[in-house]
Tab-separated table of C-alpha atoms in Angstrom:
chain	number	residue	atom	x	y	z
L	1	MET	CA	35.016	-134.476	-69.864
L	2	GLY	CA	37.993	-132.305	-70.784
L	3	THR	CA	39.320	-128.854	-70.180
L	4	SER	CA	40.596	-126.833	-73.127
L	5	PRO	CA	44.239	-125.664	-73.081
L	6	SER	CA	43.299	-122.008	-73.228
L	7	ALA	CA	41.028	-122.418	-70.246
L	8	ASP	CA	43.342	-124.478	-67.993
L	9	ARG	CA	44.244	-121.453	-65.950
L	10	PHE	CA	40.584	-120.953	-65.093
L	11	ALA	CA	39.666	-124.681	-64.990
L	12	ILE	CA	36.628	-124.183	-67.224
L	13	PRO	CA	35.367	-127.578	-68.438
L	14	ASP	CA	34.706	-128.009	-72.152
L	15	ASP	CA	31.005	-128.631	-71.471
L	16	HIS	CA	30.770	-125.206	-69.879
L	17	LEU	CA	32.705	-123.560	-72.724
L	18	ARG	CA	30.218	-124.933	-75.263
L	19	PHE	CA	27.330	-123.593	-73.222
L	20	MET	CA	29.005	-120.180	-72.919
L	21	ALA	CA	29.464	-120.090	-76.706
L	22	LEU	CA	25.757	-120.772	-77.203
L	23	GLN	CA	24.817	-118.139	-74.644
L	24	ALA	CA	27.045	-115.570	-76.371
L	25	SER	CA	25.571	-116.520	-79.753
L	26	LEU	CA	22.048	-116.061	-78.442
L	27	LEU	CA	22.805	-112.596	-77.067
L	28	ALA	CA	24.611	-111.505	-80.233
L	29	ALA	CA	21.984	-112.931	-82.589
L	30	ASP	CA	19.242	-111.012	-80.788
L	31	ALA	CA	21.272	-107.816	-81.075
L	32	LEU	CA	22.077	-108.288	-84.765
L	33	THR	CA	18.654	-109.418	-86.012
L	34	GLU	CA	16.043	-107.652	-83.872
L	35	PRO	CA	15.103	-104.415	-85.696
L	36	ALA	CA	13.016	-103.063	-82.820
L	37	MET	CA	15.853	-103.284	-80.275
L	38	ARG	CA	17.017	-99.897	-79.006
L	39	SER	CA	20.571	-98.936	-79.922
L	40	ASP	CA	21.753	-98.863	-76.292
L	41	SER	CA	20.208	-102.303	-75.650
L	42	ARG	CA	21.828	-103.606	-78.826
L	43	ALA	CA	25.253	-102.329	-77.768
L	44	ASN	CA	24.804	-103.769	-74.276
L	45	ALA	CA	23.852	-107.215	-75.619
L	46	LEU	CA	26.813	-107.289	-78.013
L	47	THR	CA	29.180	-106.193	-75.245
L	48	ARG	CA	27.913	-108.942	-72.932
L	49	ALA	CA	28.253	-111.514	-75.705
L	50	TYR	CA	31.779	-110.326	-76.509
L	51	GLY	CA	32.711	-110.535	-72.834
L	52	LEU	CA	31.480	-114.130	-72.655
L	53	VAL	CA	33.534	-115.066	-75.715
L	54	MET	CA	36.665	-113.396	-74.344
L	55	ALA	CA	36.181	-115.281	-71.062
L	56	LEU	CA	35.681	-118.672	-72.688
L	57	ARG	CA	38.629	-118.258	-75.084
L	58	GLY	CA	41.054	-116.977	-72.480
L	59	PRO	CA	43.884	-114.452	-72.993
L	60	ALA	CA	45.847	-116.795	-75.269
L	61	HIS	CA	43.131	-116.732	-77.942
L	62	SER	CA	41.477	-113.335	-77.631
L	63	LEU	CA	39.497	-111.784	-80.481
L	64	GLY	CA	39.062	-108.267	-81.740
L	65	PHE	CA	35.481	-106.978	-81.640
L	66	ALA	CA	35.179	-106.874	-85.436
L	67	GLU	CA	36.393	-110.479	-85.711
L	68	PHE	CA	33.901	-111.487	-83.012
L	69	ARG	CA	31.018	-109.941	-84.981
L	70	THR	CA	32.116	-111.851	-88.069
L	71	LEU	CA	32.387	-115.163	-86.208
L	72	VAL	CA	28.914	-114.760	-84.701
L	73	ARG	CA	27.469	-115.154	-88.203
L	74	GLY	CA	29.295	-118.447	-88.707
L	75	PRO	CA	28.978	-121.773	-86.879
L	76	VAL	CA	28.795	-121.442	-83.093
L	77	ALA	CA	31.887	-123.671	-82.880
L	78	GLY	CA	33.923	-120.781	-84.327
L	79	LEU	CA	33.668	-119.005	-80.972
L	80	LEU	CA	35.302	-121.873	-79.072
L	81	PRO	CA	38.994	-121.829	-78.150
L	82	PRO	CA	41.325	-124.145	-80.092
L	83	GLY	CA	41.271	-127.662	-78.700
L	84	CYS	CA	37.695	-127.584	-77.409
L	85	PRO	CA	35.678	-130.335	-79.176
L	86	PRO	CA	32.615	-128.755	-80.838
L	87	GLU	CA	30.255	-131.697	-80.103
L	88	GLY	CA	27.785	-130.655	-82.802
L	89	LEU	CA	28.234	-126.873	-82.576
L	90	GLU	CA	30.030	-126.879	-85.928
L	91	ALA	CA	26.631	-127.452	-87.576
L	92	ILE	CA	24.686	-124.860	-85.563
L	93	TYR	CA	24.327	-121.253	-86.722
L	94	ALA	CA	22.943	-118.516	-84.495
L	95	ILE	CA	22.014	-116.503	-87.589
L	96	ASN	CA	20.801	-118.250	-90.719
L	97	PRO	CA	23.496	-117.534	-93.362
L	98	LYS	CA	20.901	-117.625	-96.168
L	99	THR	CA	18.086	-115.550	-94.681
L	100	GLY	CA	19.838	-113.506	-91.991
L	101	GLU	CA	17.172	-114.592	-89.490
L	102	ARG	CA	17.906	-115.601	-85.911
L	103	ASN	CA	17.898	-119.339	-85.196
L	104	VAL	CA	14.696	-119.889	-83.208
L	105	GLU	CA	16.133	-123.096	-81.712
L	106	LEU	CA	18.845	-121.256	-79.774
L	107	GLU	CA	16.992	-121.271	-76.450
L	108	ALA	CA	16.246	-124.989	-76.725
L	109	LEU	CA	19.850	-125.775	-77.688
L	110	GLU	CA	21.112	-123.566	-74.884
L	111	GLY	CA	18.924	-125.577	-72.525
L	112	GLU	CA	20.212	-128.939	-73.774
L	113	PHE	CA	23.884	-127.940	-73.628
L	114	GLY	CA	23.217	-126.182	-70.317
L	115	GLU	CA	21.977	-129.438	-68.790
L	116	VAL	CA	25.301	-131.017	-69.725
L	117	ALA	CA	27.266	-128.082	-68.304
L	118	ARG	CA	25.368	-128.230	-65.016
L	119	GLU	CA	26.688	-131.747	-64.500
L	120	CYS	CA	30.231	-130.277	-64.366
L	121	GLY	CA	29.611	-128.924	-60.886
L	122	VAL	CA	30.400	-125.359	-62.007
L	123	LEU	CA	28.846	-122.646	-59.848
L	124	PRO	CA	25.132	-121.986	-60.571
L	125	TYR	CA	24.337	-119.629	-63.401
L	126	TRP	CA	21.180	-117.493	-63.220
L	127	PRO	CA	19.458	-118.681	-66.454
L	128	TRP	CA	19.940	-122.292	-65.351
L	129	LEU	CA	18.556	-121.517	-61.910
L	130	ARG	CA	15.532	-119.771	-63.399
L	131	GLN	CA	14.824	-122.695	-65.736
L	132	GLU	CA	15.306	-125.230	-62.934
L	133	LEU	CA	12.885	-123.304	-60.728
L	134	THR	CA	10.259	-123.421	-63.480
L	135	GLU	CA	10.787	-127.138	-64.096
L	136	HIS	CA	10.732	-127.968	-60.385
L	137	LYS	CA	7.644	-125.811	-59.860
L	138	ALA	CA	5.785	-127.774	-62.533
L	139	TYR	CA	6.919	-131.124	-61.129
L	140	ALA	CA	5.894	-130.051	-57.619
L	141	LEU	CA	2.422	-129.126	-58.856
L	142	PHE	CA	2.091	-132.401	-60.769
L	143	ARG	CA	3.135	-134.396	-57.673
L	144	LYS	CA	1.010	-132.491	-55.165
L	145	GLY	CA	-0.775	-134.953	-52.898
L	146	GLY	CA	1.361	-137.906	-53.965
L	147	ASN	CA	-1.417	-139.487	-56.032
L	148	GLN	CA	-0.392	-141.245	-59.269
L	149	ALA	CA	-3.751	-140.728	-61.005
L	150	ALA	CA	-3.724	-137.009	-60.169
L	151	TYR	CA	-0.107	-136.758	-61.361
L	152	ILE	CA	-1.044	-138.232	-64.753
L	153	LEU	CA	-4.130	-136.005	-65.044
L	154	ARG	CA	-2.219	-132.794	-64.310
L	155	ARG	CA	0.808	-133.539	-66.443
L	156	SER	CA	-1.307	-134.758	-69.371
L	157	PHE	CA	-3.424	-131.614	-69.180
L	158	VAL	CA	-0.396	-129.329	-69.515
L	159	ILE	CA	0.993	-131.368	-72.433
L	160	ARG	CA	-2.316	-131.313	-74.310
L	161	ASN	CA	-3.116	-127.690	-73.384
L	162	ALA	CA	0.078	-125.638	-73.600
L	163	ALA	CA	-2.213	-122.655	-74.165
L	164	GLY	CA	-5.912	-121.994	-74.448
L	165	THR	CA	-8.635	-119.467	-73.851
L	166	GLN	CA	-9.466	-118.689	-70.266
L	167	ALA	CA	-12.859	-120.327	-70.813
L	168	MET	CA	-11.218	-123.535	-72.102
L	169	LEU	CA	-8.767	-123.622	-69.217
L	170	GLN	CA	-11.515	-123.405	-66.597
L	171	MET	CA	-11.671	-127.198	-66.702
L	172	MET	CA	-8.011	-127.612	-65.733
L	173	PRO	CA	-6.991	-128.898	-62.289
L	174	LYS	CA	-6.800	-125.869	-59.992
L	175	GLU	CA	-3.242	-126.784	-58.944
L	176	LEU	CA	-2.012	-125.782	-62.416
L	177	ASN	CA	-3.203	-122.156	-62.365
L	178	ASP	CA	0.261	-120.837	-61.494
L	179	LEU	CA	1.813	-122.377	-64.626
L	180	TYR	CA	-0.187	-120.186	-67.026
L	181	GLY	CA	0.306	-116.542	-67.928
L	182	ARG	CA	-0.454	-113.968	-70.606
L	183	VAL	CA	0.771	-114.152	-74.204
L	184	PRO	CA	3.802	-111.833	-74.701
L	185	GLU	CA	3.626	-109.053	-77.263
L	186	ASP	CA	6.140	-110.669	-79.632
L	187	ARG	CA	3.610	-113.467	-80.228
L	188	VAL	CA	0.712	-111.121	-80.895
L	189	TYR	CA	-0.262	-109.433	-84.152
L	190	ASP	CA	-3.172	-107.010	-84.328
L	191	ARG	CA	-4.595	-108.281	-81.016
L	192	ARG	CA	-4.469	-111.918	-82.149
L	193	CYS	CA	-2.254	-114.877	-81.390
L	194	PHE	CA	-1.855	-118.047	-83.429
L	195	LEU	CA	-1.557	-121.446	-81.747
L	196	CYS	CA	0.478	-124.218	-83.350
L	197	PRO	CA	-1.961	-127.040	-84.170
L	198	LEU	CA	0.616	-129.618	-83.025
L	199	CYS	CA	1.593	-128.273	-79.586
L	200	ARG	CA	-1.133	-125.618	-79.088
L	201	TRP	CA	1.392	-122.990	-78.011
L	202	PRO	CA	1.469	-119.424	-79.417
L	203	MET	CA	3.649	-119.241	-82.512
L	204	GLN	CA	6.232	-116.599	-83.302
L	205	VAL	CA	5.174	-113.683	-85.489
L	206	LEU	CA	7.538	-111.998	-87.961
L	207	PRO	CA	6.118	-109.106	-90.030
L	208	ASN	CA	7.884	-108.121	-93.249
L	209	GLY	CA	5.863	-105.293	-94.694
L	210	PRO	CA	2.307	-106.501	-95.357
L	211	ILE	CA	3.419	-110.156	-95.422
L	212	VAL	CA	3.502	-111.790	-91.991
L	213	THR	CA	5.209	-115.104	-91.205
L	214	VAL	CA	3.851	-117.182	-88.334
L	215	SER	CA	5.796	-120.269	-87.238
L	216	CYS	CA	6.159	-122.630	-84.299
L	217	ALA	CA	9.360	-122.290	-82.276
L	218	ASN	CA	9.864	-126.057	-82.538
L	219	ARG	CA	11.842	-127.133	-85.625
L	220	ASP	CA	10.075	-130.479	-85.952
L	221	HIS	CA	6.683	-128.790	-85.912
L	222	ARG	CA	7.785	-126.344	-88.604
L	223	ASP	CA	9.035	-129.273	-90.693
L	224	ARG	CA	5.604	-130.853	-90.251
L	225	GLY	CA	3.874	-127.781	-91.641
L	226	ALA	CA	3.506	-125.371	-88.704
L	227	ARG	CA	4.749	-122.388	-90.697
L	228	TYR	CA	2.276	-119.997	-92.295
L	229	LEU	CA	2.024	-116.736	-94.199
L	230	PHE	CA	-0.726	-114.165	-94.369
L	231	ASP	CA	-1.220	-110.825	-96.053
L	232	ASP	CA	-2.224	-107.985	-93.743
L	233	ASP	CA	-4.954	-106.335	-95.788
L	234	GLY	CA	-5.622	-103.710	-93.125
L	235	LEU	CA	-9.146	-104.935	-92.443
L	236	ASP	CA	-10.312	-105.635	-88.906
L	237	ARG	CA	-10.806	-109.373	-89.292
L	238	ALA	CA	-8.963	-112.576	-88.513
L	239	PRO	CA	-6.319	-113.199	-91.207
L	240	ARG	CA	-6.345	-116.222	-93.473
L	241	LEU	CA	-3.148	-118.168	-92.823
L	242	VAL	CA	-1.675	-120.286	-95.614
L	243	ARG	CA	0.773	-123.110	-94.905
L	244	THR	CA	4.104	-122.670	-96.663
L	245	ARG	CA	4.456	-126.396	-97.358
L	246	ASP	CA	2.313	-129.527	-97.499
L	247	VAL	CA	3.509	-132.470	-95.432
L	248	ARG	CA	2.375	-136.085	-95.427
L	249	ASP	CA	0.737	-137.398	-92.259
L	250	ARG	CA	2.692	-140.050	-90.362
L	251	LEU	CA	1.833	-142.063	-87.289
L	252	LEU	CA	3.345	-140.376	-84.215
L	253	ALA	CA	4.191	-137.329	-86.356
L	254	PRO	CA	0.993	-135.935	-87.904
L	255	ALA	CA	1.153	-133.019	-90.306
L	256	ALA	CA	0.086	-129.605	-89.063
L	257	SER	CA	-3.458	-128.577	-89.849
L	258	ASP	CA	-4.716	-124.984	-89.828
L	259	ALA	CA	-3.371	-122.631	-87.181
L	260	ILE	CA	-5.705	-121.822	-84.288
L	261	VAL	CA	-6.473	-118.092	-84.091
L	262	HIS	CA	-7.614	-116.418	-80.851
L	263	GLU	CA	-7.900	-112.957	-79.361
L	264	ALA	CA	-4.616	-112.809	-77.435
L	265	ALA	CA	-6.190	-111.086	-74.420
L	266	ARG	CA	-8.334	-114.180	-73.845
L	267	VAL	CA	-5.463	-116.681	-74.007
L	268	LEU	CA	-3.202	-118.051	-71.281
L	269	MET	CA	-0.022	-120.054	-71.965
L	270	VAL	CA	2.707	-121.945	-70.122
L	271	ASP	CA	6.104	-120.261	-70.149
L	272	PRO	CA	8.937	-121.292	-72.528
L	273	ALA	CA	10.800	-123.413	-69.961
L	274	CYS	CA	7.669	-125.452	-69.195
L	275	TRP	CA	6.921	-125.783	-72.924
L	276	ARG	CA	10.446	-127.039	-73.674
L	277	SER	CA	10.832	-129.360	-70.680
L	278	HIS	CA	7.314	-130.795	-70.382
L	279	VAL	CA	5.140	-130.103	-73.428
L	280	ILE	CA	7.489	-130.946	-76.307
L	281	PRO	CA	8.828	-134.272	-74.957
L	282	GLY	CA	5.393	-135.068	-73.537
L	283	LEU	CA	3.762	-134.938	-76.971
L	284	LEU	CA	5.672	-138.030	-78.115
L	285	GLU	CA	5.111	-139.762	-74.772
L	286	THR	CA	1.345	-139.271	-74.956
L	287	ALA	CA	1.239	-140.110	-78.677
L	288	LEU	CA	2.900	-143.470	-78.003
L	289	HIS	CA	0.490	-144.055	-75.124
L	290	ASP	CA	-2.569	-143.195	-77.220
L	291	GLU	CA	-1.580	-145.163	-80.327
L	292	LEU	CA	-0.549	-148.321	-78.463
L	293	SER	CA	-3.541	-148.186	-76.115
L	294	SER	CA	-5.890	-147.930	-79.098
L	295	ARG	CA	-4.451	-151.255	-80.312
L	296	GLY	CA	-5.232	-153.028	-77.063
L	297	VAL	CA	-1.761	-152.745	-75.526
L	298	GLN	CA	-1.476	-152.047	-71.798
L	299	VAL	CA	0.414	-148.769	-71.381
L	300	GLU	CA	1.135	-146.760	-68.224
L	301	LEU	CA	2.283	-143.137	-68.336
L	302	TRP	CA	5.028	-141.975	-65.954
L	303	PRO	CA	4.905	-144.971	-63.587
L	304	GLU	CA	5.819	-144.303	-59.963
L	305	MET	CA	5.496	-140.565	-60.624
L	306	ASP	CA	7.988	-140.406	-63.463
L	307	ARG	CA	10.530	-143.044	-62.559
L	308	TYR	CA	10.585	-143.337	-66.357
L	309	ASP	CA	8.143	-142.262	-69.070
L	310	LEU	CA	6.174	-145.335	-70.173
L	311	ARG	CA	5.666	-148.906	-69.063
L	312	VAL	CA	4.304	-151.120	-71.841
L	313	ILE	CA	3.068	-154.622	-71.053
L	314	VAL	CA	2.090	-157.385	-73.465
L	315	ALA	CA	0.331	-160.122	-71.512
L	316	GLY	CA	0.644	-163.836	-72.216
L	317	ARG	CA	2.252	-166.984	-70.905
L	318	GLN	CA	5.520	-165.080	-70.946
L	319	PRO	CA	4.582	-161.402	-70.457
L	320	ARG	CA	6.890	-158.825	-71.990
L	321	VAL	CA	7.575	-155.459	-70.421
L	322	TRP	CA	9.163	-152.384	-71.995
L	323	LYS	CA	10.380	-149.605	-69.692
L	324	ILE	CA	10.736	-146.540	-71.869
L	325	ASP	CA	12.524	-143.208	-71.487
L	326	VAL	CA	11.592	-140.807	-74.308
L	327	LYS	CA	14.192	-138.229	-75.401
L	328	ASP	CA	12.973	-135.596	-77.875
L	329	VAL	CA	16.105	-133.485	-78.384
L	330	LEU	CA	17.740	-131.218	-80.941
L	331	SER	CA	21.328	-132.232	-80.174
L	332	VAL	CA	22.160	-135.936	-79.944
L	333	ASP	CA	25.709	-134.976	-78.893
L	334	ALA	CA	24.351	-133.048	-75.905
L	335	LEU	CA	22.073	-135.965	-74.983
L	336	ILE	CA	24.963	-138.458	-75.034
L	337	ASN	CA	27.156	-136.150	-72.961
L	338	ARG	CA	24.385	-135.480	-70.447
L	339	LEU	CA	23.736	-139.189	-69.887
L	340	ASP	CA	27.485	-139.764	-69.657
L	341	ARG	CA	28.068	-136.955	-67.134
L	342	LYS	CA	25.169	-138.177	-64.990
L	343	ASN	CA	26.467	-141.760	-65.136
L	344	ALA	CA	22.901	-142.668	-66.072
L	345	ASP	CA	22.368	-146.426	-65.871
L	346	GLY	CA	20.076	-147.566	-68.669
L	347	THR	CA	19.980	-151.237	-67.684
L	348	GLY	CA	16.559	-152.588	-68.580
L	349	LEU	CA	15.472	-149.315	-70.199
L	350	HIS	CA	14.602	-148.468	-73.793
L	351	LEU	CA	15.737	-145.018	-74.870
L	352	VAL	CA	13.245	-143.878	-77.510
L	353	VAL	CA	13.856	-140.946	-79.855
L	354	PRO	CA	11.596	-139.374	-82.508
L	355	ASP	CA	11.664	-140.952	-85.968
L	356	ARG	CA	13.371	-137.858	-87.376
L	357	LEU	CA	16.511	-138.914	-85.436
L	358	SER	CA	16.625	-142.376	-87.043
L	359	SER	CA	20.004	-141.646	-88.673
L	360	ASP	CA	21.455	-140.974	-85.188
L	361	VAL	CA	20.318	-144.295	-83.698
L	362	PRO	CA	23.556	-146.163	-84.651
L	363	LEU	CA	25.621	-143.464	-82.911
L	364	LEU	CA	23.402	-143.594	-79.827
L	365	ARG	CA	23.632	-147.378	-79.680
L	366	ARG	CA	27.400	-147.305	-80.060
L	367	ARG	CA	27.927	-144.641	-77.396
L	368	LEU	CA	25.329	-145.845	-74.876
L	369	SER	CA	25.428	-149.632	-75.171
L	370	SER	CA	27.983	-149.978	-72.362
L	371	THR	CA	25.529	-148.409	-69.891
L	372	GLY	CA	22.697	-150.761	-70.805
L	373	TRP	CA	20.427	-148.562	-72.928
L	374	LYS	CA	18.442	-150.180	-75.734
L	375	VAL	CA	17.927	-147.487	-78.351
L	376	ARG	CA	14.914	-147.374	-80.684
L	377	THR	CA	13.044	-144.820	-82.719
L	378	ALA	CA	9.426	-144.375	-81.664
L	379	SER	CA	8.145	-146.302	-84.689
L	380	GLN	CA	10.660	-149.116	-84.190
L	381	LEU	CA	9.521	-149.498	-80.593
L	382	ALA	CA	5.841	-149.384	-81.578
L	383	ARG	CA	6.301	-152.059	-84.274
L	384	GLU	CA	8.163	-154.273	-81.809
L	385	VAL	CA	5.353	-153.974	-79.257
L	386	CYS	CA	2.574	-154.495	-81.798
L	387	ARG	CA	4.323	-157.574	-83.189
L	388	ALA	CA	4.405	-159.054	-79.685
L	389	GLN	CA	0.737	-158.096	-79.179
L	390	GLY	CA	-0.210	-159.681	-82.503
L	391	VAL	CA	-1.740	-156.512	-83.948
L	392	PRO	CA	-0.706	-154.367	-86.936
L	393	TRP	CA	1.105	-151.103	-86.372
L	394	ARG	CA	0.090	-149.567	-89.685
């Protein structure tokens, strides 16, 4: 972990500088792309973003306001001071240079880089504290009573029901009531909300005249078909959503089916921090559990109340055990740095990533091998287990 030359005077670690750049990008992107934002709110957001950038760059590398506004439309790494390694930010844009739309992954990326920055020991920052409170609140509710079976039931319920009608959610464990709230207005169109068929969480709504785009906030889900269009014909009826692309079904990564349409007033949802920290990674955890269990493999979810994510056992004269930690991330660089900063010991553990990150597996193996991690994609791990069980994976 380094400290950039321009920030030496203030002893700001590079991890924190990268997070500050993402935070500034998020503020500026909202201000520059949200047409409904009031002019005073827009000016305030841009001023706050500019102040963050001036602070992270230091007096030796200050920017004029016009130059700052130009840089915000380029890679996030452009906001960093010279000498600060970008660690993946050179490929991240806050505003899509082709469409002019805000990058919907910014909050998730901010969270991933923020987790790395928190390991620096820098003083607490309010957005981190708020996210940590949400995460800890969920974990506390899952763990209530100290019963493993109840823990699995509660956590699985949230993962499989990120949102639902109040009638549907009546069956949920009563301890989870506090995790659910109303659907915000920016995810509602004409009294309706649209749940992603993959994560069952209200999708984002972007009107452009009579044509309305509806898409999941998760990039992988959009790539798997959770992006739709409909034409607002002005009639008081549920719209007909059309997928913008057809995607082939794959094990552990099914294609999106039709969006789920509900009256928004009847729907409750978990908040974004719970969705990012529990629902999204939990979908791959439960998919691995379900697929391997259906093939006769013994699989345990979150053993010892989440000591790790999955324990897979193939019985026999010489039983084999896989202890699995699933990491569904946007930034592999942030994941590597977070594990490094935490001095996370992976001895005896398999680190499993989604198949879409298969090209990053060699990098992960190279960077994490010294700490004992065995890196696999989800499908690689599943094939390995099924081969040992003597059953086909496909």
